[in-house]
Structures are given as C-alpha cells and as structure tokens.
Coordinates of N, CA and C in Angstrom, one line a residue:
Chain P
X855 N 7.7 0.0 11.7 CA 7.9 -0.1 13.2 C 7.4 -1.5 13.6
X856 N 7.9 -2.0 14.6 CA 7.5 -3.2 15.5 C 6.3 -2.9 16.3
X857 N 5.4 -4.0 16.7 CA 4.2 -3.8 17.6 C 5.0 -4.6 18.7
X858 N 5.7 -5.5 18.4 CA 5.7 -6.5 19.8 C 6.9 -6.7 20.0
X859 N 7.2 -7.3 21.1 CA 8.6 -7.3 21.7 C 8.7 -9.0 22.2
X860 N 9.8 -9.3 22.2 CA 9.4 -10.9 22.5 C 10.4 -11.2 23.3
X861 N 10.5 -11.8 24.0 CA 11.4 -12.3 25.1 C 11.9 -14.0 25.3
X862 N 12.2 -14.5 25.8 CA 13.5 -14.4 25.6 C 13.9 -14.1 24.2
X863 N 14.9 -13.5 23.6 CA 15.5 -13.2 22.1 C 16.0 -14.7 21.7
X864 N 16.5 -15.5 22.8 CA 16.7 -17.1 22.2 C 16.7 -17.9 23.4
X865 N 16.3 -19.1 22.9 CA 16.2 -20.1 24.1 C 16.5 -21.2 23.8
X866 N 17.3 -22.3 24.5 CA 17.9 -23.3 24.1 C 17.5 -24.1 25.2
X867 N 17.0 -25.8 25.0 CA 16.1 -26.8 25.7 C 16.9 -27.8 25.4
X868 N 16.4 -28.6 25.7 CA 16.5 -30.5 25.8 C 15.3 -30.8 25.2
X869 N 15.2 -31.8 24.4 CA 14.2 -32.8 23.8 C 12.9 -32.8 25.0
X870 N 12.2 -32.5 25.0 CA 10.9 -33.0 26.2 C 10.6 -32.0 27.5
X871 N 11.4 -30.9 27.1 CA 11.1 -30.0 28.1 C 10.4 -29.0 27.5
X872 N 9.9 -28.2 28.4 CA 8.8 -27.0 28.2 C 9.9 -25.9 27.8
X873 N 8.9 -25.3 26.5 CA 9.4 -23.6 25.7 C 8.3 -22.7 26.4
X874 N 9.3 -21.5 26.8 CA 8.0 -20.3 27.3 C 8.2 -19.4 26.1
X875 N 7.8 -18.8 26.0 CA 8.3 -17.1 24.8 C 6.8 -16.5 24.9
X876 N 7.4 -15.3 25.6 CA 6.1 -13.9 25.8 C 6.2 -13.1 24.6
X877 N 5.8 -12.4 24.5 CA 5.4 -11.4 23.3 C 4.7 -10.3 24.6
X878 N 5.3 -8.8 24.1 CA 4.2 -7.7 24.8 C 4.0 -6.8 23.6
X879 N 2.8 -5.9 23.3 CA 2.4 -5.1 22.5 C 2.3 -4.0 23.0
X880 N 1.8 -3.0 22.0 CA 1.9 -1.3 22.8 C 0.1 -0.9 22.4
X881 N -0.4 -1.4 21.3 CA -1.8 -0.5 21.1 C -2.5 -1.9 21.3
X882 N -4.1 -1.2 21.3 CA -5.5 -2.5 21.3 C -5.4 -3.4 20.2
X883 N -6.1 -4.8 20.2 CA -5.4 -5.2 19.0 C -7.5 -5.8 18.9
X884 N -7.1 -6.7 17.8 CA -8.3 -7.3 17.0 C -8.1 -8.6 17.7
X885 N -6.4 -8.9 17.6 CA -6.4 -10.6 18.1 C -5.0 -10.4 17.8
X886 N -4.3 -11.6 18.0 CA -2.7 -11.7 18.1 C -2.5 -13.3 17.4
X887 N -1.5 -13.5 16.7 CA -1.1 -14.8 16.0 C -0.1 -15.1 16.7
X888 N 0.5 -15.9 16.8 CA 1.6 -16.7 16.8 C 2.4 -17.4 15.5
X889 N 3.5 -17.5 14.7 CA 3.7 -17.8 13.7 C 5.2 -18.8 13.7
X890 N 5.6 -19.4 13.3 CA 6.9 -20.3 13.6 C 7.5 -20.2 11.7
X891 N 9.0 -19.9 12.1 CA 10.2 -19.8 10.3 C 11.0 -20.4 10.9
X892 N 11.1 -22.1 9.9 CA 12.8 -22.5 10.1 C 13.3 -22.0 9.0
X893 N 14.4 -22.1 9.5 CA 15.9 -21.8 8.6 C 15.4 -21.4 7.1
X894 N 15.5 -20.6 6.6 CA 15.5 -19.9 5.5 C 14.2 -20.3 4.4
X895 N 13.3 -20.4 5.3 CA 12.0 -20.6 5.0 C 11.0 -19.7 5.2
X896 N 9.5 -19.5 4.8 CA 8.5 -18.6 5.2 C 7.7 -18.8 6.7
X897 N 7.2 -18.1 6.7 CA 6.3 -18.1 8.5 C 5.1 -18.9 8.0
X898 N 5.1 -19.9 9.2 CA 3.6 -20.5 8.8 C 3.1 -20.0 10.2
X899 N 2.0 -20.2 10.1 CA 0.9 -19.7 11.4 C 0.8 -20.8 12.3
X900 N 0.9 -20.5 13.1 CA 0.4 -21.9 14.5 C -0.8 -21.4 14.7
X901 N -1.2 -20.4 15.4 CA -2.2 -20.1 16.3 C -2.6 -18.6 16.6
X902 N -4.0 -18.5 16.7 CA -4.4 -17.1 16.4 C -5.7 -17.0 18.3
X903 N -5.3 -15.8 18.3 CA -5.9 -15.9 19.8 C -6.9 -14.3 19.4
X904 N -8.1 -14.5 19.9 CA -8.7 -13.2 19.8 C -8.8 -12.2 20.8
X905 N -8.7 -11.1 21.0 CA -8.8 -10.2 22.2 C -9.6 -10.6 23.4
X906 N -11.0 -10.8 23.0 CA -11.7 -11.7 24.0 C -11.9 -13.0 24.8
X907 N -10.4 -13.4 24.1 CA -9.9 -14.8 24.6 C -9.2 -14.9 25.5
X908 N -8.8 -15.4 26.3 CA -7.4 -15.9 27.0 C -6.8 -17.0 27.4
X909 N -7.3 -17.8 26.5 CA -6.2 -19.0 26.4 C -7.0 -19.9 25.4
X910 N -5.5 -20.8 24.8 CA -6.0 -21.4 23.4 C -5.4 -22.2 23.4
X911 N -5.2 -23.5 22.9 CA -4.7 -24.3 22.9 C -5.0 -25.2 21.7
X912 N -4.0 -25.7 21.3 CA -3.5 -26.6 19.6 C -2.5 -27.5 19.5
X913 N -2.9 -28.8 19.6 CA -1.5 -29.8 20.0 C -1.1 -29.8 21.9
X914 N 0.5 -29.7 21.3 CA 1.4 -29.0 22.0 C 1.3 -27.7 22.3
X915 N 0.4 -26.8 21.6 CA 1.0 -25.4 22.0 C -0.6 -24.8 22.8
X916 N 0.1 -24.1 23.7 CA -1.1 -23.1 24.4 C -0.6 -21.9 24.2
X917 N -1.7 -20.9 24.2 CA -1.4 -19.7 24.4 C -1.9 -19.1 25.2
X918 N -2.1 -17.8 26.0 CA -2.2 -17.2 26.7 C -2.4 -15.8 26.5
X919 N -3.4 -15.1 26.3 CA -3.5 -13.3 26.5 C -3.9 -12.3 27.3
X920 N -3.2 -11.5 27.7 CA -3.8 -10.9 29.2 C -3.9 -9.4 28.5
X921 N -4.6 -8.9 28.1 CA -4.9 -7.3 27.1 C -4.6 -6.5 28.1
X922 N -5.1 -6.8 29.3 CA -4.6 -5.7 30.4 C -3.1 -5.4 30.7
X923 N -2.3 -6.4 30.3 CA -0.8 -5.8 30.2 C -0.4 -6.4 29.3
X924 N -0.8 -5.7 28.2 CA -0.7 -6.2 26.8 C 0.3 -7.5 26.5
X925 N 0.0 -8.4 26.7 CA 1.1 -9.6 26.7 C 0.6 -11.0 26.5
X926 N 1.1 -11.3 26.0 CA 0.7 -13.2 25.6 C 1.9 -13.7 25.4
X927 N 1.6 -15.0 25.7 CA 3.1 -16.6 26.1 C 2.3 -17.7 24.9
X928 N 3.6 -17.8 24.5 CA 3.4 -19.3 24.1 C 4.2 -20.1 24.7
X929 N 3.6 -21.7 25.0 CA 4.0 -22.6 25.6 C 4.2 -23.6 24.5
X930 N 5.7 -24.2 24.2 CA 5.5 -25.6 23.6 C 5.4 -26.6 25.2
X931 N 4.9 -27.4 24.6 CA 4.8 -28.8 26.0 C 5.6 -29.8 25.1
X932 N 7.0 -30.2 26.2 CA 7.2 -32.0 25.8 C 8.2 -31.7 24.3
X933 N 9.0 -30.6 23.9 CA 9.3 -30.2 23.2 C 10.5 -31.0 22.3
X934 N 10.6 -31.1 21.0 CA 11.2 -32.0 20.2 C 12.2 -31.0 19.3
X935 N 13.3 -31.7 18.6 CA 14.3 -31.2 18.0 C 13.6 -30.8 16.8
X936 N 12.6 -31.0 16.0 CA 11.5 -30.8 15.2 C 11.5 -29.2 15.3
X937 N 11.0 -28.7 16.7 CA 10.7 -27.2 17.1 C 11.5 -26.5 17.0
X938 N 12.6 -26.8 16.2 CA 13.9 -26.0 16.5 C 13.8 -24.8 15.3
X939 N 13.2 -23.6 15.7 CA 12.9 -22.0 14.4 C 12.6 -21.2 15.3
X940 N 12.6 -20.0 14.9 CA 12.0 -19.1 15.5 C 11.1 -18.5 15.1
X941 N 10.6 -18.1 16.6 CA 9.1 -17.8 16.4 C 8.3 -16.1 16.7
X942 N 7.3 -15.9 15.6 CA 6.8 -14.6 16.1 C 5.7 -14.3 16.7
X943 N 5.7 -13.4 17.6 CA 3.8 -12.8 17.8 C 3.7 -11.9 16.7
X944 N 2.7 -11.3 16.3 CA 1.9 -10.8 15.1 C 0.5 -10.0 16.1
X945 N 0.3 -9.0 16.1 CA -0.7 -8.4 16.5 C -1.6 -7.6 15.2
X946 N -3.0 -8.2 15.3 CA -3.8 -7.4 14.2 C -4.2 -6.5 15.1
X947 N -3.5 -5.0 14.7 CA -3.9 -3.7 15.6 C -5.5 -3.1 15.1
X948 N -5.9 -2.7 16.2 CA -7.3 -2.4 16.0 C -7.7 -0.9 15.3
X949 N -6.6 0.1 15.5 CA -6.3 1.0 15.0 C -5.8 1.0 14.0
X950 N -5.4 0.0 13.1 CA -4.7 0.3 11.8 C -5.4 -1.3 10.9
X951 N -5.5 -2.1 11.8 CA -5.6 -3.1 10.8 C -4.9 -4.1 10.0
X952 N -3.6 -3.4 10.3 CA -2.3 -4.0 9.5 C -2.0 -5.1 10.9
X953 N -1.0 -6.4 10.2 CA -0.2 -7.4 11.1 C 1.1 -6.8 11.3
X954 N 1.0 -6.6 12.5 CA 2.8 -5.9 13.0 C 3.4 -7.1 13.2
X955 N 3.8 -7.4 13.4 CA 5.5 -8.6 13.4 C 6.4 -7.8 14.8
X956 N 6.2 -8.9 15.6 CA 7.6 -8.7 16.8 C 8.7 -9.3 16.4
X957 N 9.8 -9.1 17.3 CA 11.0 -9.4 16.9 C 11.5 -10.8 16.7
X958 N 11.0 -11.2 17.5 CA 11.2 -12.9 17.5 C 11.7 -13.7 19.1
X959 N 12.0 -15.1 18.8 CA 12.5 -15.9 19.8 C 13.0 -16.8 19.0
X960 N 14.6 -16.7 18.9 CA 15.1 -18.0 18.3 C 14.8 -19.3 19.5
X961 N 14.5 -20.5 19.2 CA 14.5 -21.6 19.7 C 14.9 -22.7 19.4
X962 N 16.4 -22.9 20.2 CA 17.1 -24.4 19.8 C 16.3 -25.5 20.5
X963 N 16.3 -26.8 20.0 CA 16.2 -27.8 21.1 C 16.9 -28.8 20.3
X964 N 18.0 -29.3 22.0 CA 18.6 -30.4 21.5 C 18.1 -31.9 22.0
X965 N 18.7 -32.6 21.1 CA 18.0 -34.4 20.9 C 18.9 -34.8 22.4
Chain K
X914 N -3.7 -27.6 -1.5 CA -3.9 -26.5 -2.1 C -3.0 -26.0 -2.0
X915 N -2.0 -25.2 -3.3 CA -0.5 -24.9 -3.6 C -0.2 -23.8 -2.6
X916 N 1.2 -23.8 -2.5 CA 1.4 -22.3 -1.5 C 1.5 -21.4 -2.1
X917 N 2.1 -20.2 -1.6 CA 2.4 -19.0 -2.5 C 3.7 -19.5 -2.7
X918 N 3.9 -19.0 -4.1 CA 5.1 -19.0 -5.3 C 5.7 -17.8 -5.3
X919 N 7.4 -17.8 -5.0 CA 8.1 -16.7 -4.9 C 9.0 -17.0 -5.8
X920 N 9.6 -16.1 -7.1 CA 11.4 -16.4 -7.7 C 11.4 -15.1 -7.3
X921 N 12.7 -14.9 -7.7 CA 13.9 -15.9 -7.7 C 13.9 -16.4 -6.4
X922 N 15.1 -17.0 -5.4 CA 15.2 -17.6 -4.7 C 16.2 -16.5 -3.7
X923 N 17.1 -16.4 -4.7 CA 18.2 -15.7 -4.2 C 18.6 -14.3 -5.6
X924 N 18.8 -13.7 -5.1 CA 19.4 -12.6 -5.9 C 20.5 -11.7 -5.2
X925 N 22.2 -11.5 -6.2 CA 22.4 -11.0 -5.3 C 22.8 -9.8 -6.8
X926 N 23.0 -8.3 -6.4 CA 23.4 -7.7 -7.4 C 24.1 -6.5 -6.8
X927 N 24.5 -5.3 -7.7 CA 25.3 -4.7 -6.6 C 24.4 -3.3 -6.7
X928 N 25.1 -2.5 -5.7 CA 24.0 -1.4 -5.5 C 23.9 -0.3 -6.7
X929 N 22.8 0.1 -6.8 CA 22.4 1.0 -7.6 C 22.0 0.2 -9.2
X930 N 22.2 -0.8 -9.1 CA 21.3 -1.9 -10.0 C 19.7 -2.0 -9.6
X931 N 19.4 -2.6 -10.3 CA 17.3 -2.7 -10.2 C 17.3 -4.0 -10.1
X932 N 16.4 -4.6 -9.1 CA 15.8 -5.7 -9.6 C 14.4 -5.7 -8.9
X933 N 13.5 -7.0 -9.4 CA 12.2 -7.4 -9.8 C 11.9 -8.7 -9.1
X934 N 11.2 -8.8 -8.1 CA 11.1 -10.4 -7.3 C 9.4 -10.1 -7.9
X935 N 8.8 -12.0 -8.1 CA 7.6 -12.2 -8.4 C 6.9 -12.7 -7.5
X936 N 5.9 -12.6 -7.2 CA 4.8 -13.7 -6.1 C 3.8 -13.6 -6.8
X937 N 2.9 -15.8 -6.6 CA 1.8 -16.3 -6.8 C 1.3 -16.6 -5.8
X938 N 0.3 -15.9 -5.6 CA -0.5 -16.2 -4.4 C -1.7 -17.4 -4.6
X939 N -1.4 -17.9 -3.3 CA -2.9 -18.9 -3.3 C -3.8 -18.6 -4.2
X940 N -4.4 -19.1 -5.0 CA -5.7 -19.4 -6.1 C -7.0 -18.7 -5.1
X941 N -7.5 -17.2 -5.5 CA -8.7 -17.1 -4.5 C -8.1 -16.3 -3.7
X942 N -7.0 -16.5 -3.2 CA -6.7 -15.1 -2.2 C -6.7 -13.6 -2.0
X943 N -8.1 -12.5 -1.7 CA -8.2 -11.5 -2.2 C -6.9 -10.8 -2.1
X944 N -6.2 -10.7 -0.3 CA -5.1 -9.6 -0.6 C -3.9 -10.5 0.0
X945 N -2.7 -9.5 -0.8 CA -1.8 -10.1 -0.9 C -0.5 -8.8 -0.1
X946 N 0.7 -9.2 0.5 CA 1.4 -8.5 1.4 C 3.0 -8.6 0.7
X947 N 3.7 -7.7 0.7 CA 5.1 -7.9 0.6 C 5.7 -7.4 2.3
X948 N 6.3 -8.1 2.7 CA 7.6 -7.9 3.6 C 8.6 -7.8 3.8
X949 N 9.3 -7.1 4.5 CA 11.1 -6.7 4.2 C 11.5 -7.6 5.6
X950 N 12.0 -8.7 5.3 CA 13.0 -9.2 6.6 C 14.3 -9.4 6.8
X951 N 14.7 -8.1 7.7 CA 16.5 -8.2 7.7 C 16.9 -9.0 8.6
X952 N 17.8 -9.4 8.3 CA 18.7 -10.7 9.5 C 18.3 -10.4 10.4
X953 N 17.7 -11.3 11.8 CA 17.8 -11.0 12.8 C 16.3 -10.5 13.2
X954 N 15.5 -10.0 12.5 CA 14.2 -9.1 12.7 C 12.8 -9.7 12.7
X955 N 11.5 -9.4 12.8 CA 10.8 -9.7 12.3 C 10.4 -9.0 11.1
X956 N 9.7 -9.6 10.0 CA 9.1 -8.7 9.2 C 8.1 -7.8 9.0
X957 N 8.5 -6.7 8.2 CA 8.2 -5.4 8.5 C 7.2 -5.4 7.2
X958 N 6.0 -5.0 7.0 CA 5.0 -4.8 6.2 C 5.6 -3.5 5.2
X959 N 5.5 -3.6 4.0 CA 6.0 -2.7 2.9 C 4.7 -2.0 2.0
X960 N 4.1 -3.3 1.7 CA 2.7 -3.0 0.7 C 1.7 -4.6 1.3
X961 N 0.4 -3.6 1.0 CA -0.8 -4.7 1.0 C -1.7 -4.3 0.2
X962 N -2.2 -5.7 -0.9 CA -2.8 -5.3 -1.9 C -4.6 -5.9 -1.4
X963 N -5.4 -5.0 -1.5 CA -6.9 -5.7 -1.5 C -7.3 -5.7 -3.1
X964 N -7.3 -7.6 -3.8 CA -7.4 -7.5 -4.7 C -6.0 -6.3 -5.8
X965 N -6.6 -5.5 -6.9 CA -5.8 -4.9 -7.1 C -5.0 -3.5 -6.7
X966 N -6.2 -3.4 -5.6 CA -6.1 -1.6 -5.4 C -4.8 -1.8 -4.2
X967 N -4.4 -0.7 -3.8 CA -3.5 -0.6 -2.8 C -3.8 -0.6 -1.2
X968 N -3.9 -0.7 -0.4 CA -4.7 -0.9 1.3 C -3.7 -0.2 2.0
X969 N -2.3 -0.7 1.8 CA -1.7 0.1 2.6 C -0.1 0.3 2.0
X970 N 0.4 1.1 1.9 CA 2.1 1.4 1.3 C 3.1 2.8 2.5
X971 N 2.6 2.6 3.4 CA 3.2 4.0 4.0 C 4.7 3.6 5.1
X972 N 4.5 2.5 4.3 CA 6.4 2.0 5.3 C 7.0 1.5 4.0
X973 N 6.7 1.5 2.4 CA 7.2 1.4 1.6 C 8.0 2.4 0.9
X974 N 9.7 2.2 0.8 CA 10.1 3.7 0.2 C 10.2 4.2 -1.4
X975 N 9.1 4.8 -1.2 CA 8.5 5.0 -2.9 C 9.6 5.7 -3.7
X976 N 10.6 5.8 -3.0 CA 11.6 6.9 -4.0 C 12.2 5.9 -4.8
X977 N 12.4 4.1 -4.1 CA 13.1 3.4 -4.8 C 12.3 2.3 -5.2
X978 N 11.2 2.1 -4.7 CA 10.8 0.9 -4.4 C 8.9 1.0 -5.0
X979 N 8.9 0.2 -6.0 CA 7.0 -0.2 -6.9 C 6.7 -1.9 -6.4
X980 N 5.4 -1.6 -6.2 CA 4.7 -2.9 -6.7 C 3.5 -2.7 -7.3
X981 N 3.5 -3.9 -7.8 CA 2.0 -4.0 -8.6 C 1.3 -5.1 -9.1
X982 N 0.2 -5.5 -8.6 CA -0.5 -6.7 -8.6 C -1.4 -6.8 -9.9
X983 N -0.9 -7.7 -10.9 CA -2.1 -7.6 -11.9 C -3.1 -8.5 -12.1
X984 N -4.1 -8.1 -12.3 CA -5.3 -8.4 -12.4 C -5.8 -9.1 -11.1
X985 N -5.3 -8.2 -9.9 CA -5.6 -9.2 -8.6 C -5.2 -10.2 -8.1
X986 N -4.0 -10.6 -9.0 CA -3.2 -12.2 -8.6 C -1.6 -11.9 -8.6
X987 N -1.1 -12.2 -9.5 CA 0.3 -12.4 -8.8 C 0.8 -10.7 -8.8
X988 N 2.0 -10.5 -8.5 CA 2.7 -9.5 -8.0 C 3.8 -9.4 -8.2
X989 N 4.6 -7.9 -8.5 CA 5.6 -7.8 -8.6 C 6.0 -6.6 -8.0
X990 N 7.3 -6.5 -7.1 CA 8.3 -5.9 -6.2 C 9.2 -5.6 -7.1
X991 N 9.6 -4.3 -7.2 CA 10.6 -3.6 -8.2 C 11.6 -2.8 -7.0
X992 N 12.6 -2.9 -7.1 CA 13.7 -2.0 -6.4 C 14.4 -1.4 -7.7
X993 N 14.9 -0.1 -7.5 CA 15.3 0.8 -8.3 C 16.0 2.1 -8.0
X994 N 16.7 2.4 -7.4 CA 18.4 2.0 -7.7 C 18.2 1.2 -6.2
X995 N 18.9 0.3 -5.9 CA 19.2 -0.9 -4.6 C 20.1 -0.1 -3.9
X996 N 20.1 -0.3 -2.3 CA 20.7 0.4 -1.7 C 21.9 -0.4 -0.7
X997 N 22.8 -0.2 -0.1 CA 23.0 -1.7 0.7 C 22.4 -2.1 1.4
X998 N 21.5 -1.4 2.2 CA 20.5 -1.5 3.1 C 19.2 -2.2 2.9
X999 N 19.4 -2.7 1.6 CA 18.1 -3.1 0.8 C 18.3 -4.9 1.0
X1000 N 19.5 -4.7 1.5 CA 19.7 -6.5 1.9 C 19.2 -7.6 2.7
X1001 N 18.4 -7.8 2.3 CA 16.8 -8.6 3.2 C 16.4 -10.1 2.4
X1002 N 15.5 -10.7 2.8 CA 14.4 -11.3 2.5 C 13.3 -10.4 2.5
X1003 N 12.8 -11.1 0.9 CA 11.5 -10.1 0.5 C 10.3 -11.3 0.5
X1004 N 9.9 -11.1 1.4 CA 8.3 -12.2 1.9 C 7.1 -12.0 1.4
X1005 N 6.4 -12.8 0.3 CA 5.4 -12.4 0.1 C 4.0 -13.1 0.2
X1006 N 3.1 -12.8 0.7 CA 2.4 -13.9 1.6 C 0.5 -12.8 1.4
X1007 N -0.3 -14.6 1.2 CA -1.4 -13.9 0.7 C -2.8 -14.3 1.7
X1008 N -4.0 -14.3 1.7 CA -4.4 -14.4 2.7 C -6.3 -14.2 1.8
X1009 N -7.0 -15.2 2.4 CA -8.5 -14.6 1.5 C -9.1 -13.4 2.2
X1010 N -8.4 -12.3 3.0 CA -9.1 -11.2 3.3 C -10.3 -11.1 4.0
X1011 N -10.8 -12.2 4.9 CA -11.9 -11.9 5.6 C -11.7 -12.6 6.8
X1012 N -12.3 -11.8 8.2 CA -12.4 -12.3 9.2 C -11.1 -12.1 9.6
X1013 N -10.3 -13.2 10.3 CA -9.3 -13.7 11.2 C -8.1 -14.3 10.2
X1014 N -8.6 -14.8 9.3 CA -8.1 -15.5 8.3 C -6.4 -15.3 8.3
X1015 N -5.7 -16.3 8.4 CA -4.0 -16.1 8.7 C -3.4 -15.7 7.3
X1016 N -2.0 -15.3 7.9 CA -1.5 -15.5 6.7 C -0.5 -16.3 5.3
X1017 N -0.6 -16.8 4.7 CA 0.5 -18.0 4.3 C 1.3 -17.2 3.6
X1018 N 2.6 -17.7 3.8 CA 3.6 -16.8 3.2 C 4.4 -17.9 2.0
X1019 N 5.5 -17.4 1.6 CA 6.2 -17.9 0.5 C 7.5 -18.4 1.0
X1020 N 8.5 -18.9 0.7 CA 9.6 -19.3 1.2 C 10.6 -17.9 1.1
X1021 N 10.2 -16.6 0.5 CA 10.9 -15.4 0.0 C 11.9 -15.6 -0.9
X1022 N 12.6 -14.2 -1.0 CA 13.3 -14.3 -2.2 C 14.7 -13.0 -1.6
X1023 N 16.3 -14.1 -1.0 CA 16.6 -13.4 -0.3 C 17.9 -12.5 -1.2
X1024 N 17.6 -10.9 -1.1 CA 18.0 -10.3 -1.8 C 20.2 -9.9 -0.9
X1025 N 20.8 -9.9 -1.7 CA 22.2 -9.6 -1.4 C 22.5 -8.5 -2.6
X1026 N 22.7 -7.1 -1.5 CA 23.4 -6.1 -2.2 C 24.5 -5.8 -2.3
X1027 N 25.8 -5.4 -2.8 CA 27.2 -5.6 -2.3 C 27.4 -4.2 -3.2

C-alpha cells in the first residue's frame, strides 16, 4: 500500500520558474523525505524533514510540513532543465517504521 | 564511497520462468531493502533486511518470491514461477540503520515478463 498521495501527478515549467509538489499522508509519521529518479535510474534523497519541524531548506529546495493535515510541499526555486525527474515523498510511519513511497510528481522543465 | 550495486540491468524472460537479481550494498550498511516499481508508481517495500535477519516481508509474495542476504551484505531476489504482473523495476537500496539516516538506492534491475 501507498502512504502518500502527491499532487500535481505532473508538472511542466520554464527554465527559472518555481516547482510546487504536495505530498499528503494518512498515519503519524517519524519524519517524511523527499527523494528525486531520473529516467531509468535509482531515487536519491534530497531532503528529510522531521515531525517536529516545519520547514527546511537545502539549496534550491524548501520544504514544508504541516502534521495537522498531514501534508508537506516541496518547492524548487529558479528551476533548471537539470530538475527534469520525478519526485517522491516517503513517510517513515511511526506505527510501523517502514518508508512508504507516494506516488510521485513527474517534473518537466523546459530550457 | 561506492553506491549500491545492482545486475543484471535488464532482464527480460517469459512467464513461469525464475529468475535471480543481485544487490551490493554500501560497505557498513546494516539494513538493506528490496522494492517492486511498476511503471508509473512509487515503490512499494517487498523485504527489509536488519543485517541478516528479516525486519519486515509482509507485502512480499512468498508463494513466488525469496530473498536472502548473506552474511549481512549483499542480497539476492529470487522470483519463481514469474508472473506478467511481475513486470517492474526491482530496487535495491541500503541504509546504515540508525537514526534518520536516508536511503541510497541502486540504479535497479528492470524486469520484462512476456
């Protein structure tokens, strides 16, 4: 089963504009990742936010977590044809322990 | 410091055939994860190894499907008879098991059943 749901399912930009992509979850979590796959490659990790956080930031990217309606945004800023994969939230559930995987956000950006 | 090591790359075979994908995990990395990714999805947790013992297998389907990590390090994913449905990327990605610590994955090993 899926923990998270991610929204938009794909988004397509211009070179230098802002990416949004939410993620919502359904149970309490430990903390939530963010993780970026191009094309026929593995997930690397961007960024890990902990429950008692709500906002994070690395580079270009912020994140955002609101527990109270289970949801967190990632923001690219200033965005480059580079960024072009899709991306997942990951929740480490507090109940189980395991990383659930949402569905994703494909993300084009053109030059 | 090397990533995790996945073959084959690609496999494709036809159903009701077996096959065997390998993973090297980071040097040190206590547990190690296999994941099933079908077109389109995120990936879905199959097995997680702490060290050698098992942590978790309860979305893995045992009727067709082993793994087994020897000596705590690398790992092997057995499918037995393949189904069409078995047609994914098989991800396998390891992690040193404490704290927050992320996970690194492998480039996978994308399976075609026909």
């Amino acid at each position: 089963s899926q923990q998270g749901e991610e929204d938009p399912q794909a988004l397509s930009i211009q070179e230098g504009e802002n990416a949004t992509m939410n993620c919502s979850y359904k149970t309490s979590i430990n903390n939530l990742q963010w993780y970026r796959q191009n094309s026929g490659r593995g997930l690397v990790h961007l960024i890990l936010i902990r429950s008692n956080e709500r906002e994070k930031h690395s580079g270009r990217l912020r994140v955002t977590l609101d527990t109270s309606k289970k949801s967190s945004s990632l923001l690219i800023t200033a965005s480059r044809a580079a960024d072009t994969a899709s991306y997942f939230c990951a929740t480490d559930a507090r109940d189980t322990d395991k990383l659930i995987f949402g569905t994703g956000t494909r993300l084009q950006v053109f030059p | 410091e090397a990533g995790v090591a996945q073959s084959p790359r690609y496999k494709i075979i036809e159903k009701r055939q077996s096959v065997a994908f390998w993973c090297n995990p980071i040097s040190g990395h206590a547990t190690l994860y296999w994941y099933q990714q079908i077109l389109g999805q995120g990936p879905k947790l199959l097995i997680q190894f702490q060290n050698n013992g098992v942590v978790d297998d309860s979305q893995l389907p045992k009727d067709r499907f082993s793994a087994e990590r020897l000596k705590g390090v690398d790992s092997t994913l057995k499918i037995q008879p393949a189904k069409l449905e078995d047609s994914a990327v098989y991800l396998c990605a390891s992690s040193p098991g404490y704290g927050d610590s992320p996970l690194h994955f492998g480039n996978g090993t994308r399976l075609t059943v026909t």
